[in-house]
mmCIF file of C-alpha atoms in Angstrom:
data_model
loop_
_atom_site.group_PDB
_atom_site.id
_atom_site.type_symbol
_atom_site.label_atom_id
_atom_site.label_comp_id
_atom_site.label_asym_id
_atom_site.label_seq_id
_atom_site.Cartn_x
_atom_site.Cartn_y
_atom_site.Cartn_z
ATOM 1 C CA UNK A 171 0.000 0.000 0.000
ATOM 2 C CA UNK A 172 0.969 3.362 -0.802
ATOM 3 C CA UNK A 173 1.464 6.451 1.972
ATOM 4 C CA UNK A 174 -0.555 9.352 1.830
ATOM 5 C CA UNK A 175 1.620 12.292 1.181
ATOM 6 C CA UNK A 176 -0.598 13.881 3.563
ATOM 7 C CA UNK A 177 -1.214 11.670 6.441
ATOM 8 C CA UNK A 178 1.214 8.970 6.816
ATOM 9 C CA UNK A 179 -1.868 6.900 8.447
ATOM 10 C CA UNK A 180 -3.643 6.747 5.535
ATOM 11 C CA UNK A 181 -2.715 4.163 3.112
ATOM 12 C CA UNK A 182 -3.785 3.457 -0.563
ATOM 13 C CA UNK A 183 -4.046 0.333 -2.314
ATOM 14 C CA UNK A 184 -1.155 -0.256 -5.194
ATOM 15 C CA UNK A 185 -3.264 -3.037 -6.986
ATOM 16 C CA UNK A 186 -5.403 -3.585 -9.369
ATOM 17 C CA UNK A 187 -8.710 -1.696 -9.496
ATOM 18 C CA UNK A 188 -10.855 -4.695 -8.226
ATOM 19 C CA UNK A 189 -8.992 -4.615 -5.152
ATOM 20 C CA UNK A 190 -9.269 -0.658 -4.520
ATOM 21 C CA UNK A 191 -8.675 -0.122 -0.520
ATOM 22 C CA UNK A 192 -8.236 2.808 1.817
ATOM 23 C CA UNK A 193 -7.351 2.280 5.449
ATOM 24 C CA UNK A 194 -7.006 4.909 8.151
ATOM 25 C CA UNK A 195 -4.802 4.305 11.079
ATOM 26 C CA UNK A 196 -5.402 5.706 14.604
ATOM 27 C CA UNK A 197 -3.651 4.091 17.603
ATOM 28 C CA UNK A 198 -5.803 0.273 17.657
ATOM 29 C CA UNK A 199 -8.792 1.584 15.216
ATOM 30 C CA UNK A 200 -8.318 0.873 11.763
ATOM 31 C CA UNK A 201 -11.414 2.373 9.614
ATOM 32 C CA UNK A 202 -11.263 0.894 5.968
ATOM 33 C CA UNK A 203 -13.251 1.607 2.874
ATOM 34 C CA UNK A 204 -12.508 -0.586 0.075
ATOM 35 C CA UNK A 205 -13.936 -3.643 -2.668
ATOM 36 C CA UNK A 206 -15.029 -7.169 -1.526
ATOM 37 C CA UNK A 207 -11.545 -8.482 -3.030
ATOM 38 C CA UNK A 208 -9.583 -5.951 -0.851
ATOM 39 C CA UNK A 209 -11.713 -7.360 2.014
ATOM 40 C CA UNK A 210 -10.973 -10.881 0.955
ATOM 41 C CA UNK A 211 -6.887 -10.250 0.046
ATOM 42 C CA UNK A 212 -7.078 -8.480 4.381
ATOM 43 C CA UNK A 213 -8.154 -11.350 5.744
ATOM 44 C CA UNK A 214 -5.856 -13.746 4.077
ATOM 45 C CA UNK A 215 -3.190 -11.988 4.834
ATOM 46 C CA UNK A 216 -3.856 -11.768 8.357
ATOM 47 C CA UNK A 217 -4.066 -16.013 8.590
ATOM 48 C CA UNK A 218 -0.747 -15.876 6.740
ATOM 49 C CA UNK A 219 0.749 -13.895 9.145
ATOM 50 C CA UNK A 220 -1.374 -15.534 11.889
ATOM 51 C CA UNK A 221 -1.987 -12.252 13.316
ATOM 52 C CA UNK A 222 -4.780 -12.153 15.779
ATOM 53 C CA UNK A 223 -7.419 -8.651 14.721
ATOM 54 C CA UNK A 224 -10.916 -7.196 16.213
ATOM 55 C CA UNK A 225 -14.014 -8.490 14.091
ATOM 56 C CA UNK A 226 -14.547 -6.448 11.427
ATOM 57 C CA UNK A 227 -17.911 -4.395 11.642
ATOM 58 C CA UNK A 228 -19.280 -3.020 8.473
ATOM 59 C CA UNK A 229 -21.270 0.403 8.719
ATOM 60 C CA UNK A 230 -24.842 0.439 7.588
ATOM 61 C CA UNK A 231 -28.072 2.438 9.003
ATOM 62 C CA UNK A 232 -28.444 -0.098 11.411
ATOM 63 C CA UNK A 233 -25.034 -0.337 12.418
ATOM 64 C CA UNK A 234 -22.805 2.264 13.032
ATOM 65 C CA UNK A 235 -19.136 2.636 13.867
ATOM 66 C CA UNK A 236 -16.877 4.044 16.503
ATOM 67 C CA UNK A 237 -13.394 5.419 15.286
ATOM 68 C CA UNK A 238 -11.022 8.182 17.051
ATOM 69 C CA UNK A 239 -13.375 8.894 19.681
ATOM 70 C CA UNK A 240 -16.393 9.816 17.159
ATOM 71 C CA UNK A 241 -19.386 7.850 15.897
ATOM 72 C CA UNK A 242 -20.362 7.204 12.131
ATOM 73 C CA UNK A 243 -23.518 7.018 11.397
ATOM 74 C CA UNK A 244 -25.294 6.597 7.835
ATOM 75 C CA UNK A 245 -28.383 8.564 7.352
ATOM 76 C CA UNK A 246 -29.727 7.796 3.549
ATOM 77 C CA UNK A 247 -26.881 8.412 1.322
ATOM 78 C CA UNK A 248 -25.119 11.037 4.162
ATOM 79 C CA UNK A 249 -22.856 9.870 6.487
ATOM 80 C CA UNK A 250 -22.909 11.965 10.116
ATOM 81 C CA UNK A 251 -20.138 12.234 12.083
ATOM 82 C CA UNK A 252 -20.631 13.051 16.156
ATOM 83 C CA UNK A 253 -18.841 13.029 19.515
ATOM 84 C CA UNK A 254 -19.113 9.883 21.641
ATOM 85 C CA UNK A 255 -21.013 12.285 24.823
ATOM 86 C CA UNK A 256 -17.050 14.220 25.811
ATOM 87 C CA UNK A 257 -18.908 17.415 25.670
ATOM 88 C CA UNK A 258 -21.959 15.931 27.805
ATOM 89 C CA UNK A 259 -18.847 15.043 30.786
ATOM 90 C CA UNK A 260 -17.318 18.433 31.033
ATOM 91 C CA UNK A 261 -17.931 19.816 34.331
ATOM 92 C CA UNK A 262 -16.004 22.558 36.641
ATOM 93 C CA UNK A 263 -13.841 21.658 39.000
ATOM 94 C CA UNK A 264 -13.731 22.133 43.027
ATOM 95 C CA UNK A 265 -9.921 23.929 43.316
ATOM 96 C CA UNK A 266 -10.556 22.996 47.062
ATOM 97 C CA UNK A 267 -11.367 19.110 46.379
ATOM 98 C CA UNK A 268 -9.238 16.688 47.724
ATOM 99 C CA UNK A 269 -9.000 14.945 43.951
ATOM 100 C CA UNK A 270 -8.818 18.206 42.003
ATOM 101 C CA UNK A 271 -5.438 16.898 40.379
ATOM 102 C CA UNK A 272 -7.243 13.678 39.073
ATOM 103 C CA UNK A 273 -10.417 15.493 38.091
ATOM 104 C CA UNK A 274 -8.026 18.206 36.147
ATOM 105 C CA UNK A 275 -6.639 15.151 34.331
ATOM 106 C CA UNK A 276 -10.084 13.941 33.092
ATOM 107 C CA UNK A 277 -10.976 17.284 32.045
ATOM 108 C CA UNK A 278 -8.138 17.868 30.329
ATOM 109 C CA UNK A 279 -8.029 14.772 28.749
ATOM 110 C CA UNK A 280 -11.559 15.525 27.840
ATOM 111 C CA UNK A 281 -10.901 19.062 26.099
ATOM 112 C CA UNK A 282 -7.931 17.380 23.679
ATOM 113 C CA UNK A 283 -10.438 14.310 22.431
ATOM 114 C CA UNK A 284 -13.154 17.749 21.698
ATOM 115 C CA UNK A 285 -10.254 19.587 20.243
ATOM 116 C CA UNK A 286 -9.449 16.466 18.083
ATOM 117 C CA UNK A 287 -12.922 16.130 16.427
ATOM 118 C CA UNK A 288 -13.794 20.013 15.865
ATOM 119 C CA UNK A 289 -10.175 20.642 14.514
ATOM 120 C CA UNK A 290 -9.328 23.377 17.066
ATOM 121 C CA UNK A 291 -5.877 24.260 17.283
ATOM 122 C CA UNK A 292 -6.111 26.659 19.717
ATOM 123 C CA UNK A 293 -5.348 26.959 23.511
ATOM 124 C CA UNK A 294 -8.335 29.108 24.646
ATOM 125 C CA UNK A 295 -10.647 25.931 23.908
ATOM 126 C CA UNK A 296 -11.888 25.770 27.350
ATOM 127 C CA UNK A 297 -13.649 28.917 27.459
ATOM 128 C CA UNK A 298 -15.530 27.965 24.984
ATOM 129 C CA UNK A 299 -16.209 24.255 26.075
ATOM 130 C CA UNK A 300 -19.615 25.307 27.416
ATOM 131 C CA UNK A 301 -21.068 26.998 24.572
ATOM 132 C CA UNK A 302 -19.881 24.111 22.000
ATOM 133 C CA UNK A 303 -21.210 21.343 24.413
ATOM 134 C CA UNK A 304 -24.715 23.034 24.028
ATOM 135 C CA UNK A 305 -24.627 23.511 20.193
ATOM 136 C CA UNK A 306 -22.921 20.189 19.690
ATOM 137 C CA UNK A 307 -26.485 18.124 18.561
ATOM 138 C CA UNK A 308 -26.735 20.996 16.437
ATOM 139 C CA UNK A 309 -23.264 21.179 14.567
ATOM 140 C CA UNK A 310 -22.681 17.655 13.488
ATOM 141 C CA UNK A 311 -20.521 18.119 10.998
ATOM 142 C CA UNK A 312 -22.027 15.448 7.418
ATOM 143 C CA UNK A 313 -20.173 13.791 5.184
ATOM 144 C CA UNK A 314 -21.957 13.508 1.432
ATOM 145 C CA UNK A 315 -21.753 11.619 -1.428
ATOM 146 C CA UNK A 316 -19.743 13.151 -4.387
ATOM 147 C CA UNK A 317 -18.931 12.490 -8.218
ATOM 148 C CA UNK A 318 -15.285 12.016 -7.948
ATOM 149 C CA UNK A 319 -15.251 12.504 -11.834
ATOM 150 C CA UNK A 320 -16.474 15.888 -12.027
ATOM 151 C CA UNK A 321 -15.266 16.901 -8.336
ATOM 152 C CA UNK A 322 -12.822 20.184 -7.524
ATOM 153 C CA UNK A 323 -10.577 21.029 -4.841
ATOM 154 C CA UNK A 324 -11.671 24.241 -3.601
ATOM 155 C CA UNK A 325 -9.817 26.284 -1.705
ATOM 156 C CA UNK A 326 -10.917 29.801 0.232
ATOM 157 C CA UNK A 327 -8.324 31.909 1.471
ATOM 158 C CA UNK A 328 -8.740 34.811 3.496
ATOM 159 C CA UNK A 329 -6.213 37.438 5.636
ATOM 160 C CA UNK A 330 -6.873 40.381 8.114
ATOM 161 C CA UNK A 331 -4.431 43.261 8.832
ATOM 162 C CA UNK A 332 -4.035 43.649 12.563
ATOM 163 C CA UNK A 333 -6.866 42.487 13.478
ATOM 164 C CA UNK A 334 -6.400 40.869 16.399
ATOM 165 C CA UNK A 335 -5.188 42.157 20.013
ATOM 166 C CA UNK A 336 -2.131 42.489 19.662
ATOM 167 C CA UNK A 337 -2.174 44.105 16.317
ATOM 168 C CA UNK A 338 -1.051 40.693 14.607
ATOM 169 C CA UNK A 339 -2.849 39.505 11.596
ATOM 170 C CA UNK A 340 -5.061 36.332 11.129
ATOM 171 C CA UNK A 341 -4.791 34.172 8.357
ATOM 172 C CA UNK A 342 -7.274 31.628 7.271
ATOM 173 C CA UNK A 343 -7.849 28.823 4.551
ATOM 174 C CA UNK A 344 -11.068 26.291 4.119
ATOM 175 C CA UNK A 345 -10.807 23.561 1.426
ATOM 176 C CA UNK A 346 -14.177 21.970 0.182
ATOM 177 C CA UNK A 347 -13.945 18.732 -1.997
ATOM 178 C CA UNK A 348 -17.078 19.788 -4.072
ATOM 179 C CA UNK A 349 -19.240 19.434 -7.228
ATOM 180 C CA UNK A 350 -19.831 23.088 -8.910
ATOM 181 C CA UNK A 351 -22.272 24.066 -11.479
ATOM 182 C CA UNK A 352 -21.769 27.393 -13.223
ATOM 183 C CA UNK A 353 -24.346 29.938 -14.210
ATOM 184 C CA UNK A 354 -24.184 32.387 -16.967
ATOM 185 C CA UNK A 355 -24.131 35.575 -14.572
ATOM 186 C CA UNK A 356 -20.894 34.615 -13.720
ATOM 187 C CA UNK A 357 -21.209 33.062 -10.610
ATOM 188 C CA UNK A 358 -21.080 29.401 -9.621
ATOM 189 C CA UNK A 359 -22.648 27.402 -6.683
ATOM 190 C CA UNK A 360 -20.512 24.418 -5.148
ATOM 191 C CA UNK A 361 -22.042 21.347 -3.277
ATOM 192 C CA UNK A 362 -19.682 19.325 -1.315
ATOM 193 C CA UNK A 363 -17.804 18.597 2.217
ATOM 194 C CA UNK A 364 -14.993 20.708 4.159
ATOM 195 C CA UNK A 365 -12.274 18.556 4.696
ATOM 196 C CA UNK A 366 -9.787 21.064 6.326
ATOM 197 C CA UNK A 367 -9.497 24.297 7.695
ATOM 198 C CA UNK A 368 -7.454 26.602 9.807
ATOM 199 C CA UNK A 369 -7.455 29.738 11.726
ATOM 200 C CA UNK A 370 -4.095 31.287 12.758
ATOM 201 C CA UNK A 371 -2.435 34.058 14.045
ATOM 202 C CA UNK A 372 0.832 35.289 11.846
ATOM 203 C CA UNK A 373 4.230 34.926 13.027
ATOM 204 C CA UNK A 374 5.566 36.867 10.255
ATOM 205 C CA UNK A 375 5.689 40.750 10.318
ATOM 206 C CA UNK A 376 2.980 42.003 7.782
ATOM 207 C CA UNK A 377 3.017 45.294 6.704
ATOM 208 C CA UNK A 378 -0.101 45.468 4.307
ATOM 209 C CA UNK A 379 -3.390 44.000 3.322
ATOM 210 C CA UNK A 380 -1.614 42.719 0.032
ATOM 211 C CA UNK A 381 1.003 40.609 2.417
ATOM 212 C CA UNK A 382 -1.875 39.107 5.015
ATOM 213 C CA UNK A 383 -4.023 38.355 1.668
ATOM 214 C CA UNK A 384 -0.432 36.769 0.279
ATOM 215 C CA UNK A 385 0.445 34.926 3.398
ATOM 216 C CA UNK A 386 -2.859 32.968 3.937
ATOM 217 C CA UNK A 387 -2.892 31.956 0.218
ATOM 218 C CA UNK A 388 0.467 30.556 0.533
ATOM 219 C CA UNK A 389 -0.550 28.666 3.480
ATOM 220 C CA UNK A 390 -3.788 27.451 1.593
ATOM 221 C CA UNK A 391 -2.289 26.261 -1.397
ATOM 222 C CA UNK A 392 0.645 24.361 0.621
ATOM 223 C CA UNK A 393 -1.732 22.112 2.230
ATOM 224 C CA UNK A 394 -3.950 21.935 -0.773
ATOM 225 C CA UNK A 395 -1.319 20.507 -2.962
ATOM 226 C CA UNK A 396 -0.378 18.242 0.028
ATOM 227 C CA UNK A 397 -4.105 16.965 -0.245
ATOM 228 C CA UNK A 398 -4.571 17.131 -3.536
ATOM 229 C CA UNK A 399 -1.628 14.787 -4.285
ATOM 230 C CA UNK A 400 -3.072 12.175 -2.298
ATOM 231 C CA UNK A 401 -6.452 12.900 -4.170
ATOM 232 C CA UNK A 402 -4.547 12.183 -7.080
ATOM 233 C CA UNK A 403 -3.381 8.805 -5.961
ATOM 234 C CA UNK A 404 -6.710 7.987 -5.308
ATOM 235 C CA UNK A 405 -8.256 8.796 -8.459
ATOM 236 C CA UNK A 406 -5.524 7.525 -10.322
ATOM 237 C CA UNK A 407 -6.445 4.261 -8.839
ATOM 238 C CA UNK A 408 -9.751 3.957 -10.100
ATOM 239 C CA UNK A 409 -9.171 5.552 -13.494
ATOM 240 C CA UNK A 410 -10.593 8.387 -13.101
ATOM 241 C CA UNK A 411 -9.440 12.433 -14.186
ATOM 242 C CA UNK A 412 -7.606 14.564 -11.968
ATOM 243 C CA UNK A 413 -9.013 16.480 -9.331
ATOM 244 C CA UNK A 414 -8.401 20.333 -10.111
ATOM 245 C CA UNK A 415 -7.349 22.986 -7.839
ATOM 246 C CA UNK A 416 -9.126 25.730 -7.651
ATOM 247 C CA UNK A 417 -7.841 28.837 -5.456
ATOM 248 C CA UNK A 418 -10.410 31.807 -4.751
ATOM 249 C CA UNK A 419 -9.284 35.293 -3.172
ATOM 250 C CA UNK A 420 -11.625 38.369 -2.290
ATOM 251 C CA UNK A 421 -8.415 39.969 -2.589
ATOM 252 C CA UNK A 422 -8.286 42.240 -5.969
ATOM 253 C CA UNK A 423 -4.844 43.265 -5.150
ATOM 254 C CA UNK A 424 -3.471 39.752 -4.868
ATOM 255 C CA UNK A 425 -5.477 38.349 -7.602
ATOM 256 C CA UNK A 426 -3.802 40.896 -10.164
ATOM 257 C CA UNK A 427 -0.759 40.278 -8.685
ATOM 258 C CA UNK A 428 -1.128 36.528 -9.644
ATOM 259 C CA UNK A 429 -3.477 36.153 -12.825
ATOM 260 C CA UNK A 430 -2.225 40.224 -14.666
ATOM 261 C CA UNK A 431 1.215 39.609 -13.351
ATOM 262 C CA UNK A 432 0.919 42.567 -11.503
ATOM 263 C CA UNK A 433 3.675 44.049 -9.112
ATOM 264 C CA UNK A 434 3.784 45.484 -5.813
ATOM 265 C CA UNK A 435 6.181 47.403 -3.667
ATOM 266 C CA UNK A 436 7.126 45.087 -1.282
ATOM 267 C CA UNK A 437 9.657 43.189 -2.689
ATOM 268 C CA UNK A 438 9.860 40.528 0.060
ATOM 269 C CA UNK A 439 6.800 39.481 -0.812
ATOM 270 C CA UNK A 440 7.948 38.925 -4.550
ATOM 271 C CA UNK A 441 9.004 35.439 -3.255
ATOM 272 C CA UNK A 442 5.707 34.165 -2.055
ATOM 273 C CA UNK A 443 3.960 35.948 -5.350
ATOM 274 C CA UNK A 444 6.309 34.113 -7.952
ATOM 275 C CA UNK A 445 5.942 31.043 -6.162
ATOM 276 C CA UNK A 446 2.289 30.827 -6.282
ATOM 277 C CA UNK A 447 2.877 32.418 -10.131
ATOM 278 C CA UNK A 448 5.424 29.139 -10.707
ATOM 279 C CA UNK A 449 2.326 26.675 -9.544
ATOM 280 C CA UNK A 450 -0.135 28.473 -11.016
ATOM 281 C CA UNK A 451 1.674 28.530 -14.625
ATOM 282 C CA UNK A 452 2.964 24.620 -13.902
ATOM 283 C CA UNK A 453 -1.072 24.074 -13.842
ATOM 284 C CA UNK A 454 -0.498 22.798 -10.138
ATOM 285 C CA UNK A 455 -3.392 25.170 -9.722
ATOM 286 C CA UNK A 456 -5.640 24.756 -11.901
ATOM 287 C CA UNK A 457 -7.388 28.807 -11.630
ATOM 288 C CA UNK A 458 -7.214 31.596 -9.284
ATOM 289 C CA UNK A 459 -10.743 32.942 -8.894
ATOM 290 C CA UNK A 460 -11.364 36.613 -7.439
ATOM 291 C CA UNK A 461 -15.024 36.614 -5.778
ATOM 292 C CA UNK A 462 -17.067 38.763 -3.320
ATOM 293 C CA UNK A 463 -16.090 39.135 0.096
ATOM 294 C CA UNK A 464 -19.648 38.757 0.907
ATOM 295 C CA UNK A 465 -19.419 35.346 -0.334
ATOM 296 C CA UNK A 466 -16.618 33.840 0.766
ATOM 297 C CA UNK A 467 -16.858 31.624 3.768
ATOM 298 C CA UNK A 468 -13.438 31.478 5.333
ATOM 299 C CA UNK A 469 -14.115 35.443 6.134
ATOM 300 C CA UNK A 470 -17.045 34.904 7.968
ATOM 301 C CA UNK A 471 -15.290 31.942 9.701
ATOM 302 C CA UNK A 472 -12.553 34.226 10.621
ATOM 303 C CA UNK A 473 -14.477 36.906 12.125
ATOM 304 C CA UNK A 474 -16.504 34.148 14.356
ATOM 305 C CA UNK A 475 -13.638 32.600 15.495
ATOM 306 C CA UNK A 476 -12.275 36.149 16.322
ATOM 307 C CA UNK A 477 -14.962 37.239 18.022
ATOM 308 C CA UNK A 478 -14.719 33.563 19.860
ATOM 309 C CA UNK A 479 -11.383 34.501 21.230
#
């Protein structure tokens, strides 16, 4: 099997197209998704190597399946994906109890498997513990069915300019593996599922709009490529076309800078520009899209989860 250039514990199949498999690898839960021969070819090779494995369990709407501390469940053709009850067992603590250190423990322990499943990567989680555990039934994030044929990588970037509190800037990204369909006004609507996102603060100094625009593209595409490499494993395993990668920016500036070869008067951030020129000409991306700020996601994402902190 072939490693995800990704996730290293996410393996592909090298076979034949009959025996197409994916396996995900967490600690002792293994989540598969694969053909009947893949199945078959697993369980020989376990008696070969007389290795001793859990039962397989196979998820269906009257089964469903536990993996990384979350629960699968299939709902029609839509797969939903929940906490097992973490958020339900967060409680305050007695700082005067005589097992406050154990209790801290749990909690703790608690926050990291909630941090885990929403994809928070920030410290100040517990502060907002509370208000997720009572908006958890309605957040549950679904997974949907998608034609891998016609499917795009789609990624939103977004950067403020000393926004935050200490006059830092945030940077943001959401990808969406999603079907689009076009309209003749110019616009197009996209149906699919968000399979990453992030919400950081800048290390780097910026000095502009144009360089927090610049910076959170750079980090979009760098992950995107990351992901879309592995998508192109995938589909290059079933015989299907490449997945395209398409970038979109609210940022005018940036988007001339890229798609008119435009210049600006920073010349440090040249660098980052000609890189994302380089990909962008090498087809690595397949088109840079400017679109309303009104109608681009990761802002509105950004501006909750600065409000949040």
């Amino acid at each position: 099997m072939a490693t995800s250039t990704y996730d290293p514990c996410l393996l592909i199949t090298n076979g034949r197209r009959e025996a197409f498999g994916i396996v995900g690898l967490q600690t002792d839960d293994t989540l598969a998704i694969g053909t009947p021969a893949f199945s078959g070819a697993e369980d020989a090779a376990l008696q070969k190597a007389n290795f001793r494995a859990k039962p397989k369990e196979r998820l269906s709407k009257e089964v469903s399946l536990e993996f990384n501390g979350c629960t699968l469940t299939l709902r029609g053709d839509t797969i939903l994906l929940t906490q097992k009850g973490q958020g339900a067992k967060i409680e305050i603590i007695d700082p005067k109890a005589a097992n406050r250190a154990q209790k801290y423990m749990e909690q703790r322990a608690r926050g990291r498997t909630l941090r885990r499943y929403a994809n928070l990567k920030h410290r100040s989680i517990f502060p907002r513990l509370r208000k997720y555990n009572n908006l958890r039934t309605q957040n549950t994030p679904a997974i949907r069915p998608l034609d891998l044929a016609t499917a795009k990588l789609v990624v939103f970037t977004d950067g403020s300019f000393a926004n935050n509190q200490d006059l830092s800037s945030q940077l943001g990204y959401l990808l969406i593996l999603a079907n689009e369909s076009s309209r003749q006004d110019s616009t197009f609507d996209i149906r699919g599922n968000v399979i990453h996102w992030s919400s950081t603060k800048c290390k780097r100094v910026t000095r502009s709009v144009l360089a927090s625009e610049t910076y959170g593209m750079v980090s979009g595409v760098d992950i995107a490529i990351a992901i879309l490499t592995t998508l192109k494993i995938i589909t290059g395993r079933l015989g299907l076309p490449p997945i395209p990668l398409i970038v979109c920016t609210d940022s005018y500036s940036l988007y001339e800078c890229l798609v008119k070869l435009g210049t600006t008067a920073e010349k440090r951030l040249m660098i980052d520009i000609m890189a994302l020129r380089q990909s962008y000409e090498r087809r690595e991306i397949t088109e840079i899209r400017w679109i309303n700020g009104e109608d681009n996601p990761r802002t509105h994402s950004r501006k909750q989860h600065q409000i949040a902190r």
